[in-house]
Tab-separated table of C-alpha atoms in Angstrom:
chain	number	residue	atom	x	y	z
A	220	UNK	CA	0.000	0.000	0.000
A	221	UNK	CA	1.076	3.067	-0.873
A	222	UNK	CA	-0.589	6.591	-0.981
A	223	UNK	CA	0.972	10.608	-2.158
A	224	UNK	CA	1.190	11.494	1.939
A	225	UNK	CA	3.330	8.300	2.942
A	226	UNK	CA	5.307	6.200	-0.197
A	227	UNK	CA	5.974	2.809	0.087
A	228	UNK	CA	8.814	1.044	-1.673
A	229	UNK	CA	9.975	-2.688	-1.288
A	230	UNK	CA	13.241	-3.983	-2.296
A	231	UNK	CA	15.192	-7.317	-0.937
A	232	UNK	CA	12.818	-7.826	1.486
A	233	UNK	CA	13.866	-3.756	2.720
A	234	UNK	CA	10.687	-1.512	2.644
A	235	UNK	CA	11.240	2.290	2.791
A	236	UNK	CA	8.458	4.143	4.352
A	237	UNK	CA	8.391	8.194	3.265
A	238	UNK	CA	6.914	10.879	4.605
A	239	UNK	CA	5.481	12.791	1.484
A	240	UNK	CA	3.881	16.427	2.489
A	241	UNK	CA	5.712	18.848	1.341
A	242	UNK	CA	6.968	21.295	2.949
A	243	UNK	CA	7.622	20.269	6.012
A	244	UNK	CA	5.868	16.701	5.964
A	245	UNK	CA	3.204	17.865	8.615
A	246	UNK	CA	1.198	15.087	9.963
A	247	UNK	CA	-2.303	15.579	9.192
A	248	UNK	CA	-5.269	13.186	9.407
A	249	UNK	CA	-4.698	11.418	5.855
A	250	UNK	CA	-0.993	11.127	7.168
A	251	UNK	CA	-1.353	9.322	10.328
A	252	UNK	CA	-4.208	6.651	8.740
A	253	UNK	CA	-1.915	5.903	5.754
A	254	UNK	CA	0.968	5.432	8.387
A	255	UNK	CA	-1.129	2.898	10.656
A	256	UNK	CA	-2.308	1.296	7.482
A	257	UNK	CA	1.001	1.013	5.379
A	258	UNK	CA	2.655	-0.645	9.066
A	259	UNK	CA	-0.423	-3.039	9.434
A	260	UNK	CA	-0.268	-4.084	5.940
A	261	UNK	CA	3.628	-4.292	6.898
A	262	UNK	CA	3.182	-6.702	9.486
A	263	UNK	CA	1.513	-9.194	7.382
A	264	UNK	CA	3.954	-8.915	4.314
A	265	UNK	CA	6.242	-12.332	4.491
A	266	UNK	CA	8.246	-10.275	0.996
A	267	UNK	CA	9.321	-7.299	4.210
A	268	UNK	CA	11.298	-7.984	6.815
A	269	UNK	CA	12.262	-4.094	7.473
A	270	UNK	CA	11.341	-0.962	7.713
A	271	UNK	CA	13.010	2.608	6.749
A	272	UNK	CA	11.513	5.751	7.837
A	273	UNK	CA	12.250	8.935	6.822
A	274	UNK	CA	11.231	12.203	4.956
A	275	UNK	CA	10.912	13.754	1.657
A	276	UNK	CA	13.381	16.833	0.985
A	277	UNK	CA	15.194	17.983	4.042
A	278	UNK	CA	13.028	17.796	6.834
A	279	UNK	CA	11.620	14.398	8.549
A	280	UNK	CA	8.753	15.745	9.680
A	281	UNK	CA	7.993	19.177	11.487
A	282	UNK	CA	5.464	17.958	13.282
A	283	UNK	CA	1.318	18.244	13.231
A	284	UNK	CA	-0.414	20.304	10.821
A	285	UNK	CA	-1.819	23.481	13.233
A	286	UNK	CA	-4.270	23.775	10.745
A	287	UNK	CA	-6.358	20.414	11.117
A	288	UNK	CA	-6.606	20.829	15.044
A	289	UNK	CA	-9.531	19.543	16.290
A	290	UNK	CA	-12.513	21.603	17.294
A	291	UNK	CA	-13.495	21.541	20.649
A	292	UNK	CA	-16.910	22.775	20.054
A	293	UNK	CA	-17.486	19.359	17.302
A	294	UNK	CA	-18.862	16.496	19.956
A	295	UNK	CA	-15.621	13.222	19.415
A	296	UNK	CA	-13.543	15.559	17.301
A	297	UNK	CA	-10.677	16.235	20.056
A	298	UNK	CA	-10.830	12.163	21.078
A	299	UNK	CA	-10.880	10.669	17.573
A	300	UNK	CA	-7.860	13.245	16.606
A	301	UNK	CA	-6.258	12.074	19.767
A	302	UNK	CA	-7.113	8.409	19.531
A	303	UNK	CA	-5.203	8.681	15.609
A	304	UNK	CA	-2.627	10.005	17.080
A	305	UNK	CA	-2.301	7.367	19.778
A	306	UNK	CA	-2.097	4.607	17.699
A	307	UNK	CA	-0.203	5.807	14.791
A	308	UNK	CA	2.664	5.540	17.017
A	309	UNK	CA	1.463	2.303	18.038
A	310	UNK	CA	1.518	1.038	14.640
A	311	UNK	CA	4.897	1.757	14.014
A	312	UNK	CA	5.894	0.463	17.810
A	313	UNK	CA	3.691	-2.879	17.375
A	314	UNK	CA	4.900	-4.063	13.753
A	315	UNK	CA	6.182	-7.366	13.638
A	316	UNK	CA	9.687	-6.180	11.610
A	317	UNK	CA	11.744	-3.784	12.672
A	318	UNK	CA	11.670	-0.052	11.855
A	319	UNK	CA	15.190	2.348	11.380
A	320	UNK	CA	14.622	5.658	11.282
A	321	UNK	CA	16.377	7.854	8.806
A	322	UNK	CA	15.965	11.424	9.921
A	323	UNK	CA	17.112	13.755	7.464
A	324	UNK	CA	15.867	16.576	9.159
A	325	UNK	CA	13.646	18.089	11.694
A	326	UNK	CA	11.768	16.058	13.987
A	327	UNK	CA	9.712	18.245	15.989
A	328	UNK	CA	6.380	17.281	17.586
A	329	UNK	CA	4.341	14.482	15.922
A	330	UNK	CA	7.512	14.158	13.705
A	331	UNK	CA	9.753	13.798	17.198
A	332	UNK	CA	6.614	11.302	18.627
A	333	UNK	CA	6.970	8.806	14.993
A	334	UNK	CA	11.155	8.848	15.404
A	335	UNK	CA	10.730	7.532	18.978
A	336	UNK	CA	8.135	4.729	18.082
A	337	UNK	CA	10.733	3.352	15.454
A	338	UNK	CA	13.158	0.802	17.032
A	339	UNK	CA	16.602	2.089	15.980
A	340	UNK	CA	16.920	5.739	14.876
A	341	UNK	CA	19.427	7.263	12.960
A	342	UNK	CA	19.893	10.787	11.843
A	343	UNK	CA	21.636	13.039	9.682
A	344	UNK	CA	24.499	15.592	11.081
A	345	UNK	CA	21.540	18.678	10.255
A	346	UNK	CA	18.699	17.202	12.230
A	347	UNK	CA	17.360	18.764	15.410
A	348	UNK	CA	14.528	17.651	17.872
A	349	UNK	CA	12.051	18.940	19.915
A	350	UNK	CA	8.302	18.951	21.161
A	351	UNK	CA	7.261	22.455	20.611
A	352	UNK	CA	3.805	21.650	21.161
A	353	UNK	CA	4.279	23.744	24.566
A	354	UNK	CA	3.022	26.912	22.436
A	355	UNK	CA	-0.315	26.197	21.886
A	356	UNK	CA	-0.519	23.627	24.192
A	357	UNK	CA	0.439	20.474	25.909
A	358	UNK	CA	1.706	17.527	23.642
A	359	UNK	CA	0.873	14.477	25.748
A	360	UNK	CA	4.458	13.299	24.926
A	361	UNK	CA	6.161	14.192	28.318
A	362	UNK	CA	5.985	10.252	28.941
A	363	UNK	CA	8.056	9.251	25.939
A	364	UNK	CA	10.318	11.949	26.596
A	365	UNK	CA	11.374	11.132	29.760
A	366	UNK	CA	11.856	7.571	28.470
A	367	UNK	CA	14.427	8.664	26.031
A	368	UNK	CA	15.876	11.205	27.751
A	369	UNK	CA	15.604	11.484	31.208
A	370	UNK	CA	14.005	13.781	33.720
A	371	UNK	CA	16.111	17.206	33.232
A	372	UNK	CA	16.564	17.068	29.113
A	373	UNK	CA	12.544	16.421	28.984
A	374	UNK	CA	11.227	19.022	31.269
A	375	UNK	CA	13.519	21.534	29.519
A	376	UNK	CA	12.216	20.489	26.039
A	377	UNK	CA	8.726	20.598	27.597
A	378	UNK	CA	9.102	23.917	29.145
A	379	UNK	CA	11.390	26.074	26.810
A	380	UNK	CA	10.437	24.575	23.265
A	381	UNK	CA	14.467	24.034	22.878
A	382	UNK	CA	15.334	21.736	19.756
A	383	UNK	CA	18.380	19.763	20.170
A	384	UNK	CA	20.793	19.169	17.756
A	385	UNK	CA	21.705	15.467	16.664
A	386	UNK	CA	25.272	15.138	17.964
A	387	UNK	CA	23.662	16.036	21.571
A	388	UNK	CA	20.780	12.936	21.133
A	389	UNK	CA	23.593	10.712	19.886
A	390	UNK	CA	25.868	11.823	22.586
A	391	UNK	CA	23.217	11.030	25.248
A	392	UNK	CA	22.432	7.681	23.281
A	393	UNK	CA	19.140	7.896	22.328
A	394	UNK	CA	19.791	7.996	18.779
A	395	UNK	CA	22.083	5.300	17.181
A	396	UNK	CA	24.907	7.764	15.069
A	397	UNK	CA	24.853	10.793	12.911
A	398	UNK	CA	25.740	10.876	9.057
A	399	UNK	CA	26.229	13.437	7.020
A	400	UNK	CA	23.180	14.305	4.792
A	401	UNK	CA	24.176	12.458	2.020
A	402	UNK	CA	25.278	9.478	3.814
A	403	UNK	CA	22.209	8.606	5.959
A	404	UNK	CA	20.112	6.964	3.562
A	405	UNK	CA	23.199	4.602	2.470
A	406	UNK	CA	23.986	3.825	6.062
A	407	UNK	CA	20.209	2.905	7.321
A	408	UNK	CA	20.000	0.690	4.113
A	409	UNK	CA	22.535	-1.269	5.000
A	410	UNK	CA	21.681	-1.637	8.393
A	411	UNK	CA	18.252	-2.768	6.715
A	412	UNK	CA	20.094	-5.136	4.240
A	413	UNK	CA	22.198	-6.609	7.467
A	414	UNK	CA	18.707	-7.689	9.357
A	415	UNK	CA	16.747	-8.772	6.256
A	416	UNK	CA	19.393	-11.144	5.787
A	417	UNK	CA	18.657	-12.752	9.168
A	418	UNK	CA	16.097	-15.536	10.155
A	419	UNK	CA	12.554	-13.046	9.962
A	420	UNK	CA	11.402	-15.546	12.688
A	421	UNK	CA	13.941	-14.754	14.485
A	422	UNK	CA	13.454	-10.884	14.159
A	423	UNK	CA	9.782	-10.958	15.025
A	424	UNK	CA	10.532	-13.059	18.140
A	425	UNK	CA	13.362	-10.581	19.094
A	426	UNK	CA	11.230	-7.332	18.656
A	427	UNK	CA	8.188	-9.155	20.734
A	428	UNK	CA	10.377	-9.886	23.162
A	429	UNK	CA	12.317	-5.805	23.361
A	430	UNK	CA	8.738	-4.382	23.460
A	431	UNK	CA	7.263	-6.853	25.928
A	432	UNK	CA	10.073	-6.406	28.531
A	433	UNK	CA	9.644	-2.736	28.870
A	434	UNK	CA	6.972	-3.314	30.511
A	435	UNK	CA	8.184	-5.986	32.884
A	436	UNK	CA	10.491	-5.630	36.331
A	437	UNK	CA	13.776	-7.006	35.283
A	438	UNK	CA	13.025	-11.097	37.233
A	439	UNK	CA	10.199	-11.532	35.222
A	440	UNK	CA	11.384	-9.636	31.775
A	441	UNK	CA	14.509	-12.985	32.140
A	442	UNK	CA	11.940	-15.712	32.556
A	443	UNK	CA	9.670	-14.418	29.585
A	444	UNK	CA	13.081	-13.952	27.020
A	445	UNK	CA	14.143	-17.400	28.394
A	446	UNK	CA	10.907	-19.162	27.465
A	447	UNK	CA	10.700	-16.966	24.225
A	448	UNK	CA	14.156	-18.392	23.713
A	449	UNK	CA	12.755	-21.845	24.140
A	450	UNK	CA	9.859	-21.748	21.559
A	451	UNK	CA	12.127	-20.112	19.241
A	452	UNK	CA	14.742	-22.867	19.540
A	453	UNK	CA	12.441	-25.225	17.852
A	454	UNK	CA	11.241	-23.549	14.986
A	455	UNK	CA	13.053	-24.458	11.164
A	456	UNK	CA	15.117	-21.531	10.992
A	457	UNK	CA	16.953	-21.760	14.655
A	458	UNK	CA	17.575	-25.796	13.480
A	459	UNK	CA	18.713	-24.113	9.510
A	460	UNK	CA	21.131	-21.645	12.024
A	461	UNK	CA	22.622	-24.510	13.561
A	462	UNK	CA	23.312	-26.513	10.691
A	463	UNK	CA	24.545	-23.621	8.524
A	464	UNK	CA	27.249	-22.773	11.321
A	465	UNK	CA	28.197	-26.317	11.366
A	466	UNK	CA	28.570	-26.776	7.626
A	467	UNK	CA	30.157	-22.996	7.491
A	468	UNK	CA	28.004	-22.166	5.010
A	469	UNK	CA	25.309	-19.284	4.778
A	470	UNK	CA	22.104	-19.959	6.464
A	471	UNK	CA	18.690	-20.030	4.677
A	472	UNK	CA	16.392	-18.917	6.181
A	473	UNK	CA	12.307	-19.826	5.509
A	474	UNK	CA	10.422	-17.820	8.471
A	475	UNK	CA	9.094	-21.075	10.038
């Protein structure tokens, strides 16, 4: 599925996922049900096994369009827009492969809220961040922010509408490395090619398993990856991976 707001392009098993509304890629109401339908559809897909994210022209996204806010006065206007909202993170967060962000650009807002939903996030050496929501009112992203960054960094950003520049997300490891401009796409592709080329079993069982045991206390998040380990163990592709290394030979890998 593909649509003008959000392109979708599949490759060896990589899918690249692009944020098409120009200027600034604001995320409107078309936007975020393209987005939660492109990452369903994603889920079920055996020809994906990953996702790219990222932005047309130079800006990932610059967060919700100010001009489709919801009217108060409308009866389920505000709680639809929010419930949208809600889940288009979720459908990025909940797909079964895994998503790389490539953010070539600003990621403020909405645009900041879709980076943090996507499981490893890279950006370019021009991108900044914030949640400037704060103007006009509050964001409902203060608990994702503290989850990245921490108590201080997320009150500021809350509170002064700062934007921080890439080099200081990467140096307080939220985000995985900066590229220059012209490099990012390259880089998140071939982190894309690397995982596609492992078991998509696998994959799937190891991103249930990261979003399952953020929820956990640490006891229980063991016991659940140890008997995910266990079911995974006997599946065709951990059996392929243990032949393969024995036979040094590349392992092919079926998804069952």
């Amino acid at each position: 599925m593909s649509s003008d707001v959000v392109k979708l392009e599949v490759s060896d098993h990589v899918a690249v996922a692009t944020l098409n509304r120009p200027p600034v890629n604001a995320v409107n109401a078309e936007m975020r049900n393209r987005i939660i339908e492109i990452f369903d559809e994603v889920t079920d897909r055996d020809d994906i096994r990953v996702v790219v994210l990222t932005g047309q022209g130079r800006i990932f996204c610059a967060g919700a369009d100010l001009k489709q806010r919801p009217d108060p006065g409308k009866a389920g206007a505000f709680w639809h827009h929010n419930r949208i909202t809600r889940e288009t993170g979720n459908a990025i967060k909940e797909c079964s492969k895994p998503v790389i962000a490539a953010v070539n650009g600003a990621a403020l807002g909405a645009g900041f809220g879709l980076m943090a939903a996507c499981d490893i996030m890279l950006a370019s050496d021009t991108a900044v961040f914030g949640m400037p929501e704060i103007d006009v009112g509050l964001a409902g992203g203060a608990a994702m922010l503290n989850e990245l960054l921490g108590k201080s960094f997320a009150r500021r950003l809350m509170f002064t509408g700062d934007r921080l520049p890439a080099s200081e997300l990467h140096r307080l490891g939220v985000i995985d490395s900066v590229w220059p401009a012209d490099e990012l796409m390259p880089a998140a592709m071939a982190m894309a090619t690397r995982i596609a080329q492992k078991s998509p079993l696998g994959i799937r069982y190891a991103k249930t398993s990261c979003n399952m045991v953020e929820l956990m206390p640490a006891k229980d998040a063991y016991r659940f990856e140890q008997n995910f380990t266990y079911e995974l163990s006997k599946t065709e592709d951990a059996k392929e991976a243990r032949t393969a290394q024995l036979e040094k030979r590349k392992p092919v890998f079926k998804g069952r």
